[in-house]
Coordinates of C-alpha atoms and ligand atoms in Angstrom, one line a residue:
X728 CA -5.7 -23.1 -3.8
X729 CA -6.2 -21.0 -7.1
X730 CA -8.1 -17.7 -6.2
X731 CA -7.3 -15.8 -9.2
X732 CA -11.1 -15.4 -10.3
X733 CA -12.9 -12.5 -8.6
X734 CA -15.7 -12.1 -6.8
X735 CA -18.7 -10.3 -8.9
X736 CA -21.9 -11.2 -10.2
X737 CA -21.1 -13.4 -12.3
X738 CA -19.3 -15.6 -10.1
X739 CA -21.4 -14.9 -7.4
X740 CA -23.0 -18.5 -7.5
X741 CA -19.7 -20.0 -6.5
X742 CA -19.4 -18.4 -3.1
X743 CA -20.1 -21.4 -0.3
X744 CA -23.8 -20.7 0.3
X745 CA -23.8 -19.6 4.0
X746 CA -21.5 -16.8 2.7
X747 CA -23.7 -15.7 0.1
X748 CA -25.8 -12.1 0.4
X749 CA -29.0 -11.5 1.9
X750 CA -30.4 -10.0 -0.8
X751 CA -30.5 -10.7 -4.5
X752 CA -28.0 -7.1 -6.0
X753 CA -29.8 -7.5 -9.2
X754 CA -33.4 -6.5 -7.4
X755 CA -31.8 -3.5 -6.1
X756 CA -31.5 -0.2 -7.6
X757 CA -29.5 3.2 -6.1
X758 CA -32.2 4.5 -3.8
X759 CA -29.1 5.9 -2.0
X760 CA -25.9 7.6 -1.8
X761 CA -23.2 7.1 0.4
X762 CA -20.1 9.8 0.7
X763 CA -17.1 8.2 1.6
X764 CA -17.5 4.4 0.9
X765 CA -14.4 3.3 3.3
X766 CA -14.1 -0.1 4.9
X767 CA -16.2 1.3 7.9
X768 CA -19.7 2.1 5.9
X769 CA -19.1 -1.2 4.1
X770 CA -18.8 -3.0 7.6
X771 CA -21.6 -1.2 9.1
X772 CA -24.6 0.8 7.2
X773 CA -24.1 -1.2 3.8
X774 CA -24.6 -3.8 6.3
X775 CA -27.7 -2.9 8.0
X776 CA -29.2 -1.8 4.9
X777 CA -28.7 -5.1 3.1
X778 CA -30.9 -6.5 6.5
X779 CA -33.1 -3.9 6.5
X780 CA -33.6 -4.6 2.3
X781 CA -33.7 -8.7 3.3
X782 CA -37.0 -7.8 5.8
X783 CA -39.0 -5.4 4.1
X784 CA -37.7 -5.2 0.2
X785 CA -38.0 -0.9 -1.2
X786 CA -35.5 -1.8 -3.6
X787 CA -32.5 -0.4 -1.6
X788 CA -29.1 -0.2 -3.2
X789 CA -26.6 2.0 -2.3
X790 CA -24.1 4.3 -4.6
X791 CA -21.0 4.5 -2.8
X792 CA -19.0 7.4 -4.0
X793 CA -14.9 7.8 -2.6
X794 CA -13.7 11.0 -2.6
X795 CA -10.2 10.9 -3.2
X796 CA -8.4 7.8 -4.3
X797 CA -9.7 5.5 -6.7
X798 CA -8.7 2.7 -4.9
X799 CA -11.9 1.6 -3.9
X800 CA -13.6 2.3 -7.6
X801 CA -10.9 -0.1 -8.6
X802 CA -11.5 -2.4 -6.0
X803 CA -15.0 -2.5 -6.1
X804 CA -16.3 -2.0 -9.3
X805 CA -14.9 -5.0 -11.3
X806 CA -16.8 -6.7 -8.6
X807 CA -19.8 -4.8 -9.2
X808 CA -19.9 -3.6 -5.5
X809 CA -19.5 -6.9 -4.1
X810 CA -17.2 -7.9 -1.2
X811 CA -16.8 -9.5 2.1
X812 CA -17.8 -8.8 5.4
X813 CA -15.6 -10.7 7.9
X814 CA -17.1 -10.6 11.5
X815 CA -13.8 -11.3 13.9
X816 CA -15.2 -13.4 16.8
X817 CA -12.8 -14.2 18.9
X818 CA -12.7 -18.0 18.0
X819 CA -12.2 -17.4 14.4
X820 CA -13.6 -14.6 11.3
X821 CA -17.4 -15.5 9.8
X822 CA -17.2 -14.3 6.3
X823 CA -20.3 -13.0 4.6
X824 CA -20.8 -11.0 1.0
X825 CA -22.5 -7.9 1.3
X826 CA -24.9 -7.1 -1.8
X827 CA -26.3 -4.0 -1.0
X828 CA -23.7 -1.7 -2.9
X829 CA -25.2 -1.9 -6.3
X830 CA -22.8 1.5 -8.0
X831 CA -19.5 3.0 -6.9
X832 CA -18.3 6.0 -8.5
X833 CA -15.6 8.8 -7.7
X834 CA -16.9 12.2 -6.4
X835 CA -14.6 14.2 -9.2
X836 CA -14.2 11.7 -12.2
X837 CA -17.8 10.9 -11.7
X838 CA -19.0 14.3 -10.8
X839 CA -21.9 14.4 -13.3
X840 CA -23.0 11.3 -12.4
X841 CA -23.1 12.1 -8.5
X842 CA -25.1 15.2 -9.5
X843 CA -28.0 13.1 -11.4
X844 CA -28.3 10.8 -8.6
X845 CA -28.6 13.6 -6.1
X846 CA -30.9 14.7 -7.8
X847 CA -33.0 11.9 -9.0
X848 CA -36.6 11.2 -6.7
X849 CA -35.6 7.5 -6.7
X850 CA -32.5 8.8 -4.1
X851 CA -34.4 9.8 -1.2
X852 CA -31.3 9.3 1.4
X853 CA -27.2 10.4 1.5
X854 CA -25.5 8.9 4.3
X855 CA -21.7 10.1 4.7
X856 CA -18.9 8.8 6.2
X857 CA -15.6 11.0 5.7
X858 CA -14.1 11.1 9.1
X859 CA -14.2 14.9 11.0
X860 CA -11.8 16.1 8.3
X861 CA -13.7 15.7 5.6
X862 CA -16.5 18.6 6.2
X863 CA -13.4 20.7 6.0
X864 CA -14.6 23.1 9.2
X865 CA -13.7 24.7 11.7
X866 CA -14.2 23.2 15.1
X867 CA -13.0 26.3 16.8
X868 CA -16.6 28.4 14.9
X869 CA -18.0 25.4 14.2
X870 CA -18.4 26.7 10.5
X871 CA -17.7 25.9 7.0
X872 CA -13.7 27.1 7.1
X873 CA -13.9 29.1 3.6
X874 CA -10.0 29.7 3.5
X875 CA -9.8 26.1 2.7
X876 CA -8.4 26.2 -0.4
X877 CA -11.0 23.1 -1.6
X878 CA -13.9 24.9 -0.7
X879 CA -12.5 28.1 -2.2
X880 CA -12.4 26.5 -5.6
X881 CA -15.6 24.8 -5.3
X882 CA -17.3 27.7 -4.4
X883 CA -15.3 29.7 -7.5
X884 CA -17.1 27.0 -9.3
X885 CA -15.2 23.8 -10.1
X886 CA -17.5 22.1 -12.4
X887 CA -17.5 18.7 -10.3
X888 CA -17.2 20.0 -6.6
X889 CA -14.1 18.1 -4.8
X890 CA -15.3 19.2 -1.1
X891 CA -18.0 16.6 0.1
X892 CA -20.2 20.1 1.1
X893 CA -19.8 21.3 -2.4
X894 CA -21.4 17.9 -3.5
X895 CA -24.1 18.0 -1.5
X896 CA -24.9 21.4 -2.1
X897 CA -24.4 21.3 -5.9
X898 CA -26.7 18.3 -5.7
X899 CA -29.2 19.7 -3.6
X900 CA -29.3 23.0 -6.2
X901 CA -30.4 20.5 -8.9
X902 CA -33.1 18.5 -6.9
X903 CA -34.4 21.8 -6.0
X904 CA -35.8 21.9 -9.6
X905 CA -37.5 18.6 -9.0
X906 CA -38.4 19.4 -5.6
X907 CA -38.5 15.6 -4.0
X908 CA -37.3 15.7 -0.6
X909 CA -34.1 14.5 0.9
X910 CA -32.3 13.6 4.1
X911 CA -29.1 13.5 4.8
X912 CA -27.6 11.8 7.3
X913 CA -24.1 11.9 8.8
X914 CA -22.4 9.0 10.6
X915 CA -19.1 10.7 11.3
X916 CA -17.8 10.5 14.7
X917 CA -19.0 14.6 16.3
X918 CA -21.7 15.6 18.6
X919 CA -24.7 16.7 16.7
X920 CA -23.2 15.5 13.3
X921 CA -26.4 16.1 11.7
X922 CA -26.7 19.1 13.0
X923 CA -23.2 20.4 11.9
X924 CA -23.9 19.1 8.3
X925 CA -27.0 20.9 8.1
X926 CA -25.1 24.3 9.0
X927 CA -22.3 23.6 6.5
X928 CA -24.8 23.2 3.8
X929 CA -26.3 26.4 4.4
X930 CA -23.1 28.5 4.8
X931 CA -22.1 26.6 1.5
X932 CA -25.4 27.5 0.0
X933 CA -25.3 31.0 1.1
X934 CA -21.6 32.0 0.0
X935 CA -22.3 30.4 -3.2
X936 CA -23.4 33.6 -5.0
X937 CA -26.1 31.9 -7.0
X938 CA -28.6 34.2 -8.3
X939 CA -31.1 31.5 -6.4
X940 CA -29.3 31.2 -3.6
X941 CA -31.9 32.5 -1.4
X942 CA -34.6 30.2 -3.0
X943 CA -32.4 27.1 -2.0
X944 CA -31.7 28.0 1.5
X945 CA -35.4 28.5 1.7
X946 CA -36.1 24.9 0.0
X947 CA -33.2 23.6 2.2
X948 CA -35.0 24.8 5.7
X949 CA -38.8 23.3 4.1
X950 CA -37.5 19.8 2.9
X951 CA -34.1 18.5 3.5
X952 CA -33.6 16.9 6.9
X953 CA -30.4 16.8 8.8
X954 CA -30.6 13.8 11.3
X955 CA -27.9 13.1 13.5
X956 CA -26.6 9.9 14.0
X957 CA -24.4 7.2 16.2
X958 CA -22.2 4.4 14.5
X959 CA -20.7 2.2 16.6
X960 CA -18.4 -0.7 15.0
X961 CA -14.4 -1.4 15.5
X962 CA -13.4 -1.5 11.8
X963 CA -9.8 -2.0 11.3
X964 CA -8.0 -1.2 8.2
X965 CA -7.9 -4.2 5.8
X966 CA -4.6 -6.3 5.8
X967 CA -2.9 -8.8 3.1
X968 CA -3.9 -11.4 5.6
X969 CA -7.0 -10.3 5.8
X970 CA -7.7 -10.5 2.0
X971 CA -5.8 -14.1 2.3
X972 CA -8.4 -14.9 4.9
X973 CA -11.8 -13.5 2.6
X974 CA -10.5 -15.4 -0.4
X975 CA -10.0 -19.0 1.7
X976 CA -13.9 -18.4 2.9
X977 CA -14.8 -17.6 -0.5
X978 CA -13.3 -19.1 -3.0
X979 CA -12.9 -16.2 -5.2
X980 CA -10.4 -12.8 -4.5
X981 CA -12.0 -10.0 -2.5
X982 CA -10.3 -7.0 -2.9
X983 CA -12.9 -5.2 -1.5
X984 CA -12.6 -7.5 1.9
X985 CA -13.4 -5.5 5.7
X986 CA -13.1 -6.7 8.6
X987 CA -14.8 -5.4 12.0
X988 CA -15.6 -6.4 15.1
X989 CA -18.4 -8.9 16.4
X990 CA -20.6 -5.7 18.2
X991 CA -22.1 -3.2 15.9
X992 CA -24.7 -0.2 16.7
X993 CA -26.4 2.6 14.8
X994 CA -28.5 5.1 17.2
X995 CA -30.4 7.5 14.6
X996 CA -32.4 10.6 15.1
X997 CA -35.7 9.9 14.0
X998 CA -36.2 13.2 12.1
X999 CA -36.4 11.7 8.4
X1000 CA -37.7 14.1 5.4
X1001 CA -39.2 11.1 3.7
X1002 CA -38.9 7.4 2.2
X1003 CA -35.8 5.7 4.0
X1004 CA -34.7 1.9 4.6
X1005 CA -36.2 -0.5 6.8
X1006 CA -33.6 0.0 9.7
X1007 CA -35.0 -0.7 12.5
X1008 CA -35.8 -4.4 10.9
X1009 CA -32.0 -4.3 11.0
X1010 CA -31.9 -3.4 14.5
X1011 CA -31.1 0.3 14.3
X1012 CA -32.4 2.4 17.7
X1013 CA -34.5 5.3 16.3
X1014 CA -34.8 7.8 18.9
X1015 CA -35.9 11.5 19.1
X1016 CA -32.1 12.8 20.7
X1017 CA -28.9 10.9 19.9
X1018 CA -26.9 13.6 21.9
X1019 CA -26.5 11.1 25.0
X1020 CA -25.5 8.4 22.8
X1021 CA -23.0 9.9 21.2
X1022 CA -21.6 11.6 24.1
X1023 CA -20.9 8.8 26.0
X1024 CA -20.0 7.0 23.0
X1025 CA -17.3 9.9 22.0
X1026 CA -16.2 10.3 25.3
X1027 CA -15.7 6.9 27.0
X1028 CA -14.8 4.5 23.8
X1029 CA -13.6 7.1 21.2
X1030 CA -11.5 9.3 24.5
X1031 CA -10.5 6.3 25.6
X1032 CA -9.3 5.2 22.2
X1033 CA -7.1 8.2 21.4
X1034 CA -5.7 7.6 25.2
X1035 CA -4.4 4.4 24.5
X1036 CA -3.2 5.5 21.2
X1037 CA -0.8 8.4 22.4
X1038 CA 0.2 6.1 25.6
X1039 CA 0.4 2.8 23.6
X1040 CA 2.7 4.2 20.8
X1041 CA 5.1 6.2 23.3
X1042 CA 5.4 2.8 24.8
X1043 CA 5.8 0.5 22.2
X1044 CA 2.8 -1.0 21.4
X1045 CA 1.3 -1.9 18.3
X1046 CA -2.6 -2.1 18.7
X1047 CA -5.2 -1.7 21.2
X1048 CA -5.3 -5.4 21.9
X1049 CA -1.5 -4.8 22.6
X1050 CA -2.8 -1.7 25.3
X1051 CA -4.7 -3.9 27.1
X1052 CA -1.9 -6.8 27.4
X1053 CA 0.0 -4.2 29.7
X1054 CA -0.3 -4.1 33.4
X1055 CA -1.5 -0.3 33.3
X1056 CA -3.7 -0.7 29.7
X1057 CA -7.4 -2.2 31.6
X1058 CA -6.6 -0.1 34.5
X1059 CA -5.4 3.4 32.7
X1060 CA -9.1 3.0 30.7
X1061 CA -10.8 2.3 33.7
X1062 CA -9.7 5.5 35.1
X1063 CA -10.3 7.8 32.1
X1064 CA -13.5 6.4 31.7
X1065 CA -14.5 7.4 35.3
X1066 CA -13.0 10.8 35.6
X1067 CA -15.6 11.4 31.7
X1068 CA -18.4 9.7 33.2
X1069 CA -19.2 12.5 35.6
X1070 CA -20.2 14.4 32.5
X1071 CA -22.9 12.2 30.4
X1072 CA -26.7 12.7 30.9
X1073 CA -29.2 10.7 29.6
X1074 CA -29.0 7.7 32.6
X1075 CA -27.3 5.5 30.0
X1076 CA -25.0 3.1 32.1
X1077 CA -21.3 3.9 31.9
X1078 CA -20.3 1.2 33.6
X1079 CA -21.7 -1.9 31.6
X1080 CA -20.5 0.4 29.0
X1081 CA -17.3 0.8 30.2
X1082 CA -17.7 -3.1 30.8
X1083 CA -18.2 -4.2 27.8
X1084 CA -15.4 -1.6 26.0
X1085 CA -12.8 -3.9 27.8
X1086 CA -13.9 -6.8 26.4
X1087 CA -13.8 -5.2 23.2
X1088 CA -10.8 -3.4 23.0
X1089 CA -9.0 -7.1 24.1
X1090 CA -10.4 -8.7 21.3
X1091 CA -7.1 -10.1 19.9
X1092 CA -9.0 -11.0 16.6
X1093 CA -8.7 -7.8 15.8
X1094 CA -5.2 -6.0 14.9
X1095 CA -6.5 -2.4 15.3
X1096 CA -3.6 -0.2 14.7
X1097 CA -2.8 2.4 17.0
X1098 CA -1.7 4.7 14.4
X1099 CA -4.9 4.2 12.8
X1100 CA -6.6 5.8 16.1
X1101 CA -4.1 9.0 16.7
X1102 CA -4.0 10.0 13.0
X1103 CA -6.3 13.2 12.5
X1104 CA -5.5 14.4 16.8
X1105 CA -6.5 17.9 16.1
X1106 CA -9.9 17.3 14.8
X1107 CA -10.4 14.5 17.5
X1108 CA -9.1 15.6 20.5
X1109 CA -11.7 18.5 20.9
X1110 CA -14.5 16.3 20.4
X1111 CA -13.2 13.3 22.4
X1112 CA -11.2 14.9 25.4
X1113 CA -11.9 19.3 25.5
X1114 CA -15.7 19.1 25.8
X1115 CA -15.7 16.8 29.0
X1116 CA -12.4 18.7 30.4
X1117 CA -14.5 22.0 29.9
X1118 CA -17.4 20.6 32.0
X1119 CA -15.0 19.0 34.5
X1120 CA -12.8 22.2 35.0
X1121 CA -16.1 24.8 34.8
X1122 CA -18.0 22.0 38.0
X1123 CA -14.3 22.6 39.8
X1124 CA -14.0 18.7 39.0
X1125 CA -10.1 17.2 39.1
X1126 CA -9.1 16.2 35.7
X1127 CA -5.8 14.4 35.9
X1128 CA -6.8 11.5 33.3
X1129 CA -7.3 14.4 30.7
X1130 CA -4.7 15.7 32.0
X1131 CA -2.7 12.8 31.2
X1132 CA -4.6 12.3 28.0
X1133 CA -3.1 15.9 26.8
X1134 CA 0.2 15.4 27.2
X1135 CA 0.4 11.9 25.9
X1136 CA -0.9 13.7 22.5
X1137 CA 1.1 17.1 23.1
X1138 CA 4.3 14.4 23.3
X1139 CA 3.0 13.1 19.8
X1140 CA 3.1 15.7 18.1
X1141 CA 6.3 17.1 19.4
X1142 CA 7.9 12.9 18.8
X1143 CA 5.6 10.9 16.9
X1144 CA 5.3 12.3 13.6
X1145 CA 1.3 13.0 13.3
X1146 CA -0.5 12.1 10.4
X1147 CA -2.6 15.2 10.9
X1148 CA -4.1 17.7 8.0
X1149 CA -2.9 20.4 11.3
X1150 CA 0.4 18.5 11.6
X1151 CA 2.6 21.8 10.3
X1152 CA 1.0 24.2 13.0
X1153 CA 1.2 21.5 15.7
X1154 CA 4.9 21.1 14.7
X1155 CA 5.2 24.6 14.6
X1156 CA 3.9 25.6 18.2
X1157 CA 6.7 23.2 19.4
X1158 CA 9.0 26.1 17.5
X1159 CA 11.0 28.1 19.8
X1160 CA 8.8 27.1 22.8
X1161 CA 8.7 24.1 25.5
X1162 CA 6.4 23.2 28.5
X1163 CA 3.9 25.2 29.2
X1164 CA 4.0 27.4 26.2
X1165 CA 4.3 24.7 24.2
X1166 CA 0.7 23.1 25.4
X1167 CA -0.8 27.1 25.3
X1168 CA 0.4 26.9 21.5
X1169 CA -1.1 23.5 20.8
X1170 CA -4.6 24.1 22.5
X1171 CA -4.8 27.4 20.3
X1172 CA -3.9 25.0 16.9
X1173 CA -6.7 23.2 17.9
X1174 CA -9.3 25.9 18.6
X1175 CA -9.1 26.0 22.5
X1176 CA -8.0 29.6 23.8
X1177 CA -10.1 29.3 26.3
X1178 CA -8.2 26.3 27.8
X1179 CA -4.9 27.6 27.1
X1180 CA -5.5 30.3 29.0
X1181 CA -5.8 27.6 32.1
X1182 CA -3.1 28.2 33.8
X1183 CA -3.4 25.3 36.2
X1184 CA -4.0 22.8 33.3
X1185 CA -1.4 23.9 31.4
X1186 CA 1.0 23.4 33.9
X1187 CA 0.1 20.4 34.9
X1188 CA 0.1 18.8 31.6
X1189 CA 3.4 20.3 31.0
X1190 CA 4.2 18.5 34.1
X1191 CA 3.6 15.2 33.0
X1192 CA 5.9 16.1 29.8
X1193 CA 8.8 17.1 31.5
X1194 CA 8.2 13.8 33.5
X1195 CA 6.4 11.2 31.8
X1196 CA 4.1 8.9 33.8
X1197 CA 6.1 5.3 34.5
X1198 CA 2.7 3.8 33.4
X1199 CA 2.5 1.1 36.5
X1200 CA 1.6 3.9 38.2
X1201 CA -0.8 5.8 36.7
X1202 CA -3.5 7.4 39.1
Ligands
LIG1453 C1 -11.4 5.3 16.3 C2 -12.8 5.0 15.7 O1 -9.9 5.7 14.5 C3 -10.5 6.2 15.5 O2 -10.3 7.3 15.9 O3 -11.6 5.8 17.6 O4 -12.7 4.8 14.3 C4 -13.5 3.9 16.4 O5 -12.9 2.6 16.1 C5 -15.0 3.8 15.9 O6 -15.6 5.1 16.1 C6 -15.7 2.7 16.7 O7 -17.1 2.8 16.4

């Protein structure tokens, strides 16, 4: 079959009708801004929003900006923001086009026009997805890291800001003038994201040396709100087949096409400034604390995750579904998972959660790459596997699944080659040093003194380097 027309508006009518969007893009205007506009926002709040738009209308389109590449500019905008959501149930994809992206720009080339809709009243939300590496700070201080050479030159005052801070600051300078409130929501995978977001703004704001600084920081504290959030979806990275797949359903070529996974969630603070979509229609959990959500989703799926990533590669695999076609993959998670359960609060369930993470993670619709998962360690690891350790180790707890867990990533980035913005200090604690020394060195890369000075841990994940688990075994 001939798919060399392309999905847009125009063509729009010739998409089977079942796959068509929920909403009508040309009744929608930017109301907001998403940072980051990667195949996991269009799988998961471009989709809720389109749902939440389908129930109670507002109007709600969405400018997704990309901060680096223009890949996505060029993949999305000759389809004027159009592509395909494929849902990968295990007995075969369901293929739906998304509507709600309605403008897709790039943060630098587009800089000016990123600015006017951060500051226009009609934008009364930013959502952000750009992974933990992308607020450019520092996990050990938990504060904006200002000897990043980005943020340097944004704060030296590159005319469009390239740091995703710098953005939101510079845009939040220009609203002041207007004076409409704003929130701001982050959906990247950290404990009290919002949080976090809200102190990088004002570190930003405050180093800026802008005669009004003190004016903004005061605006910031009176109307901007910071709530913290909880995304939950499996989102692989799109492949050639999976583009093959989008333009069968539709009829048309997708090169915007994602995939994810049947299950979806979004937990959200409900701490809003002002005007936002209809989520809950969508079936978004509002709730005045996320922090137990997202700890036992960042411990127990995204731990568990970065486990089989650092195992599964050392031992061949491929993808998660791969993991969990070994003898030790189901049983290796079920482990971890209990040894982290010990630390979550909130009386969430970690077993039906644990549960239903099995049956996920075997879903062999999905080809989610393990490299995907370990790229970025050093930023992940402390969230995912050094707060629970802490606890564990400070309530005299035995730890030997984090244990494990260390090692597995201390052997990555010694072997595997980490795609890693750390990965020349990881490589270089490896320098001149082995075992033990070798695991003090990484833990101080990634911010973790403290543990490094554990002498018990440290041997004993040095342990399992010098002898690596045979993995039918594992405790
Ligand atoms: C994964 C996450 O790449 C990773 O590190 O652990 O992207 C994970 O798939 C999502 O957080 C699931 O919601």
């Amino acid at each position: 079959m001939s798919t060399t027309d392309r999905l847009s508006r125009a063509t729009l009518s010739r998409v089977p009708e079942p796959s068509r969007p929920a909403v009508d893009p040309a009744s929608l205007r930017p109301r907001l801004v998403h940072l980051g506009i990667g195949a996991f926002h269009r799988a998961h709040q471009a989709v809720y929003t389109e749902a939440a738009e389908a129930a109670h209308g507002g109007g709600w389109g969405i400018a997704g900006v990309t901060q680096r590449s223009r890949t996505v500019v060029d993949r999305l905008r000759p389809q004027d923001g159009l592509y395909s959501l494929a849902r990968r149930e295990p007995g075969g994809p369901a293929v739906q086009v998304v509507g709600s992206v309605v403008e897709v720009l790039h943060a630098v080339d587009d800089g000016h026009r990123l600015a006017a809709l951060l500051a226009s009243p009609d934008v009364a939300v930013v959502t952000i997805t750009v992974t933990e590496k992308g607020y450019r700070w520092d996990p050990a201080t938990g504060g904006l890291a200002v000897g990043d050479p980005l943020v340097r030159a944004d704060l030296a005052g590159a005319p469009t800001p390239a740091t995703v801070v710098g953005q939101l600051v510079a845009g939040l300078r220009a609203r002041m003038r207007v004076g409409a409130p704003i929130s701001v929501v982050s959906c990247d995978n950290m404990v009290g994201n919002g949080e976090i977001t809200g102190r990088l703004v004002r570190e930003y704001a405050a180093a800026s040396g802008w005669p009004e600084r003190d004016r903004l920081l005061d605006w910031i504290d009176s109307t901007v709100a910071f709530p913290s959030t909880v995304v939950d979806r499996i989102v692989p990275a799109t492949t050639d087949a999976d583009l093959r797949t989008a333009a069968l359903a539709l009829g048309l070529r997708d090169e915007g096409a994602v995939v994810g996974e049947p299950f979806s969630q979004w937990i959200v603070q409900d701490a809003f400034a002002s005007d936002r979509p209809r989520w809950e229609a969508a079936g978004v959990t509002f709730v005045p604390d996320v922090r137990p959500y997202q700890m036992m989703k960042l411990r127990l799926l995204n731990g568990a995750h970065s486990l089989m990533a650092y195992l599964g590669l050392a031992a061949g695999c491929e993808t998660v579904a791969d993991v969990m076609d070994t003898p030790w993959g189901e049983p290796v998670v079920r482990a971890y998972t209990a040894e982290v359960a010990a630390t979550l609060t909130g009386g969430l369930s970690a077993e039906a959660y644990t549960d239903a993470l099995i049956e996920r993670f075997a879903n062999h619709a999905m080809r989610h790459r393990l490299r995907q998962i370990a790229a970025d360690g050093s930023l992940k690891v402390p969230e995912r596997w050094l707060a629970p350790l802490r606890e564990l180790r400070a309530a005299g707890a035995q730890t030997p699944m984090l244990e494990l867990a260390l090692a597995a990533w201390a052997r990555h980035t010694r072997d595997g080659e980490p795609d890693d913005p750390a990965a020349a200090r990881l490589s270089q604690a490896w320098a001149d040093r082995r075992g033990a020394d070798a695991v003090r060195a990484l833990l101080s890369v990634i911010g973790a003194d403290d543990l490094a000075e554990d002498d018990s841990l440290t041997a004993a994940v040095a342990a399992h380097l010098a002898d690596p688990p045979r993995l039918g075994s594992v405790p």
